[in-house]
PDB file of C-alpha atoms in Angstrom:
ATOM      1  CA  UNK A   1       0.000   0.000   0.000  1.00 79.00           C
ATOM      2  CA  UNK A   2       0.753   3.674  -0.839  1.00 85.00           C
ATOM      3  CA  UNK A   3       1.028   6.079   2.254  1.00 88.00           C
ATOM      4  CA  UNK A   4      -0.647   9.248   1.121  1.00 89.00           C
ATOM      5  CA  UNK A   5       1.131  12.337   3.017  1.00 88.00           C
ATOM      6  CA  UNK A   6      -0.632  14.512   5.127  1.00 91.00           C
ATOM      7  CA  UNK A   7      -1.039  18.020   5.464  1.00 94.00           C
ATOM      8  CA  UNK A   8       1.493  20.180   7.962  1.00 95.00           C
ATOM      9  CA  UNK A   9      -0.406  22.247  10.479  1.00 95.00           C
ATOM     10  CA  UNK A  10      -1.827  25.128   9.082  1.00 96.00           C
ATOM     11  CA  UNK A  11      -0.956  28.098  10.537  1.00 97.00           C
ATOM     12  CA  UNK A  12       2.301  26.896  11.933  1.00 97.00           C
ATOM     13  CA  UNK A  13       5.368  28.495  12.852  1.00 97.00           C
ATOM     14  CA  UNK A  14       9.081  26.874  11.832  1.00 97.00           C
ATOM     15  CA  UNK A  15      11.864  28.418  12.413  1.00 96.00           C
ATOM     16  CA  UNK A  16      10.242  31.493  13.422  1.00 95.00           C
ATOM     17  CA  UNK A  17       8.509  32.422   9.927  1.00 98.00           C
ATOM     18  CA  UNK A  18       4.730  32.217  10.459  1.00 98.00           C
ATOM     19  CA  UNK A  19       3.608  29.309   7.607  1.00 98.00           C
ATOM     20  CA  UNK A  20      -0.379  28.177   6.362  1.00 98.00           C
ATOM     21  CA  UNK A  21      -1.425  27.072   3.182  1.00 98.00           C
ATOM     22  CA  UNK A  22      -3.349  29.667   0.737  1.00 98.00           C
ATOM     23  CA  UNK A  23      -7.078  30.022   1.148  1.00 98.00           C
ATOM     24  CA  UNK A  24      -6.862  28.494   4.646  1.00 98.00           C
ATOM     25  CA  UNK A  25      -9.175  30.412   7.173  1.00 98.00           C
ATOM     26  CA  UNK A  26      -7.992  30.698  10.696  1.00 98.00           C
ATOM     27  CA  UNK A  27      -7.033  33.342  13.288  1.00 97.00           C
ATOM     28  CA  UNK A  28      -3.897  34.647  14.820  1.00 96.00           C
ATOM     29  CA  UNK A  29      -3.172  35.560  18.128  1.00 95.00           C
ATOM     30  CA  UNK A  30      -0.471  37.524  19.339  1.00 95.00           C
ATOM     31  CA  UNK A  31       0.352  37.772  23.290  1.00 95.00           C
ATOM     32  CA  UNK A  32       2.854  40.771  23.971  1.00 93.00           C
ATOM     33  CA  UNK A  33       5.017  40.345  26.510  1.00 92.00           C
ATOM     34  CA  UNK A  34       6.217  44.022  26.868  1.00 89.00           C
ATOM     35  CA  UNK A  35       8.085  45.926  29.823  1.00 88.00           C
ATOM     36  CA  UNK A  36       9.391  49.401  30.209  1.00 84.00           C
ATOM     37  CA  UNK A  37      12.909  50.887  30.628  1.00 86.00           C
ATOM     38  CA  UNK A  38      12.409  49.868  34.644  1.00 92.00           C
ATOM     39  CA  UNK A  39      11.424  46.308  33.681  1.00 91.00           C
ATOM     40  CA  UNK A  40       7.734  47.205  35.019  1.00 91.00           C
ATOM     41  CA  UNK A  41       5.118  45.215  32.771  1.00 91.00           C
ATOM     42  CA  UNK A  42       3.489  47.514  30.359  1.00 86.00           C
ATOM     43  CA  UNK A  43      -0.262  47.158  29.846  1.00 88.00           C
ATOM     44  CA  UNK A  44      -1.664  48.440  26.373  1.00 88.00           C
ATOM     45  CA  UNK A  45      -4.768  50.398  26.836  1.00 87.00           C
ATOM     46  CA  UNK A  46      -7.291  52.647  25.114  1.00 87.00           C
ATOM     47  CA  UNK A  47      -5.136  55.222  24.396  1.00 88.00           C
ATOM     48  CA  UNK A  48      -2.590  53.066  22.609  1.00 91.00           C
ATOM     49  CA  UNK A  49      -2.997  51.689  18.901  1.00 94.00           C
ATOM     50  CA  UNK A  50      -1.442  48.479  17.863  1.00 94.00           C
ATOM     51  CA  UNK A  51      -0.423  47.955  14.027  1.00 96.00           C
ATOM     52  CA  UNK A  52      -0.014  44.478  12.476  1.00 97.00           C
ATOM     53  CA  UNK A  53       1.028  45.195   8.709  1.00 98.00           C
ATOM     54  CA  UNK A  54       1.886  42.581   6.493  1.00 98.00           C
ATOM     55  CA  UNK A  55       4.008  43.237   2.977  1.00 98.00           C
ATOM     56  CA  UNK A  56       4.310  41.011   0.097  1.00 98.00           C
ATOM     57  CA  UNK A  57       8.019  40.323  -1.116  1.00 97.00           C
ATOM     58  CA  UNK A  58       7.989  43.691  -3.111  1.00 97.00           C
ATOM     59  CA  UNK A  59       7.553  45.587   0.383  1.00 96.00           C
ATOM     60  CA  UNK A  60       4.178  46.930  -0.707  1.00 98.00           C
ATOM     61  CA  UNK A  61       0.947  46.667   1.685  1.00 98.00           C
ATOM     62  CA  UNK A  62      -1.301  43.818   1.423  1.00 98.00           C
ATOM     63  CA  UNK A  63      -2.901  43.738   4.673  1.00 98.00           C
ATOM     64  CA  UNK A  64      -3.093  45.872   7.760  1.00 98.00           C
ATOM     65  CA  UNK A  65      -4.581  45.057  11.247  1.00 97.00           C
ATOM     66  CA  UNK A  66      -5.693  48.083  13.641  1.00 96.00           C
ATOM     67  CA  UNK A  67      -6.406  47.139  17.135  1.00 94.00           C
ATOM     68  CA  UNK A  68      -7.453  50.684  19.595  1.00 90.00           C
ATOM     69  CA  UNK A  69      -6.064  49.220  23.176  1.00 78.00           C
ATOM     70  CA  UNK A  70      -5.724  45.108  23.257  1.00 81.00           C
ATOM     71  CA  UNK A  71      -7.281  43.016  26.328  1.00 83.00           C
ATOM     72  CA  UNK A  72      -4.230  41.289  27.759  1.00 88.00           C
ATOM     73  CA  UNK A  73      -2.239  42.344  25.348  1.00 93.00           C
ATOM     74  CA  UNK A  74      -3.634  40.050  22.581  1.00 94.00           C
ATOM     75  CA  UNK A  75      -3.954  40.916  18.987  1.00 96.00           C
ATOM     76  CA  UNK A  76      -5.988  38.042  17.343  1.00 95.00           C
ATOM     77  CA  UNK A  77      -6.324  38.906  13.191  1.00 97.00           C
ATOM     78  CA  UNK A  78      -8.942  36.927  11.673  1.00 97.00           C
ATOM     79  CA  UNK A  79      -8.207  35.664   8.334  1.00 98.00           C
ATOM     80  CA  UNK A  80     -11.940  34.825   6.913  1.00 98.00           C
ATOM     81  CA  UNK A  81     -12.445  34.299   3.413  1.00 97.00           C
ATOM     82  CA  UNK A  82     -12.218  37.540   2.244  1.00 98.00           C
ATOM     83  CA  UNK A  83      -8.573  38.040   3.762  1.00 98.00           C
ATOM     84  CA  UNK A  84      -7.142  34.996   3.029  1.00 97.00           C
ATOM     85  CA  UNK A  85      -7.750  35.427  -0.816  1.00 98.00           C
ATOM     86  CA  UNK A  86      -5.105  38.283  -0.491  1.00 98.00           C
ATOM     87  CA  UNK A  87      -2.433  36.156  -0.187  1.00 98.00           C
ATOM     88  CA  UNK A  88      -1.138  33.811  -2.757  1.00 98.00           C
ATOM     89  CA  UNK A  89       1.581  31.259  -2.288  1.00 98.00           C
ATOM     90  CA  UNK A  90       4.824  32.957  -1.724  1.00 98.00           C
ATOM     91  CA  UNK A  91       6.816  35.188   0.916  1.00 98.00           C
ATOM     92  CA  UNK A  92       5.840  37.828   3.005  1.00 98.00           C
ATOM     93  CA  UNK A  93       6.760  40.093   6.055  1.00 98.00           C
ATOM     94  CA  UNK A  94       4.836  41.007   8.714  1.00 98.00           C
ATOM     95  CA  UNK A  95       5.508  44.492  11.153  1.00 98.00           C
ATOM     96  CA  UNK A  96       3.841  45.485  14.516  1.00 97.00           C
ATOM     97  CA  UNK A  97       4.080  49.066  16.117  1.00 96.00           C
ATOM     98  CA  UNK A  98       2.471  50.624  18.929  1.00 93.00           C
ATOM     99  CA  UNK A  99       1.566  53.863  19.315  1.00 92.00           C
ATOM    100  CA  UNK A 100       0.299  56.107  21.540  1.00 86.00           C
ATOM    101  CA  UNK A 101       1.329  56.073  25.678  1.00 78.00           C
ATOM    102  CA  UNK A 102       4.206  53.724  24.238  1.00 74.00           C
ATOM    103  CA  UNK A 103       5.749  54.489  20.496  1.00 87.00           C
ATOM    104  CA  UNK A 104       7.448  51.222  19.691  1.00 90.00           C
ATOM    105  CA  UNK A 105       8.391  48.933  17.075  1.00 95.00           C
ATOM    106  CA  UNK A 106       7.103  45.206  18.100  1.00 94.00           C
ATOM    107  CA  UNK A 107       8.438  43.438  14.865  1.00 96.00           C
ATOM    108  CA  UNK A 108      10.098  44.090  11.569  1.00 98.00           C
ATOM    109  CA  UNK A 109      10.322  42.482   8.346  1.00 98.00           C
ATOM    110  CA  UNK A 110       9.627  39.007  10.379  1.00 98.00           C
ATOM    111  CA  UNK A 111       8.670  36.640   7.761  1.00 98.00           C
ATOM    112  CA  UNK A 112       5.635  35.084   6.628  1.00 98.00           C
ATOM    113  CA  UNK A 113       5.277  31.994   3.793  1.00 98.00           C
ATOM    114  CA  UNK A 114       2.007  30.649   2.355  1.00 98.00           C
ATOM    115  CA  UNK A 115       2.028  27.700   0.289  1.00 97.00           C
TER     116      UNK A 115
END
């Protein structure tokens, strides 16, 4: 007999790039960890905006997140059908930033693959 190969998990994450297969529908949740300059935990709220943009290969927009404050610090995007048609097999890079009581940069140019 023939042993048919199964699917990988889809989202995954191997070696750090984030990893699903194209037209897959699922959501992604992000848990920041995040402490000031005195090591004192730092707790988003209303007055801070959190950014998850993700780029195609070329750099260019394809998707962008906006999240006003974040209970526990959790950004969940939600790729339905509608999002998930953006983005065709190949590479792509993902950035988060906060703004407001904190200005930071989360993530840069972390990578993304769909198959």
């Amino acid at each position: 007999m023939v042993r048919i190969e199964s699917a990988l998990p889809s989202p995954r994450i191997v070696n750090g790039t984030i990893m699903w297969y194209a037209g897959d529908q699922f959501e992604l949740t992000f848990k920041l960890c995040l402490s000031d300059a005195d090591g004192e935990e730092v707790i988003l709220t209303e007055e801070d905006t959190a950014e998850v943009e993700i780029k195609n290969d070329k750099k260019e927009a394809v998707k962008k997140f906006t999240f006003k404050g974040a209970a526990d610090n959790m950004l969940s995007l939600g790729f339905d059908e509608e999002t998930t048609a953006l983005f065709k097999p190949g590479q792509y890079f993902y950035d988060i930033r906060l703004s407001g009581t904190n200005n930071t940069t989360i993530a840069k140019d972390n990578p993304i693959r769909v198959e």
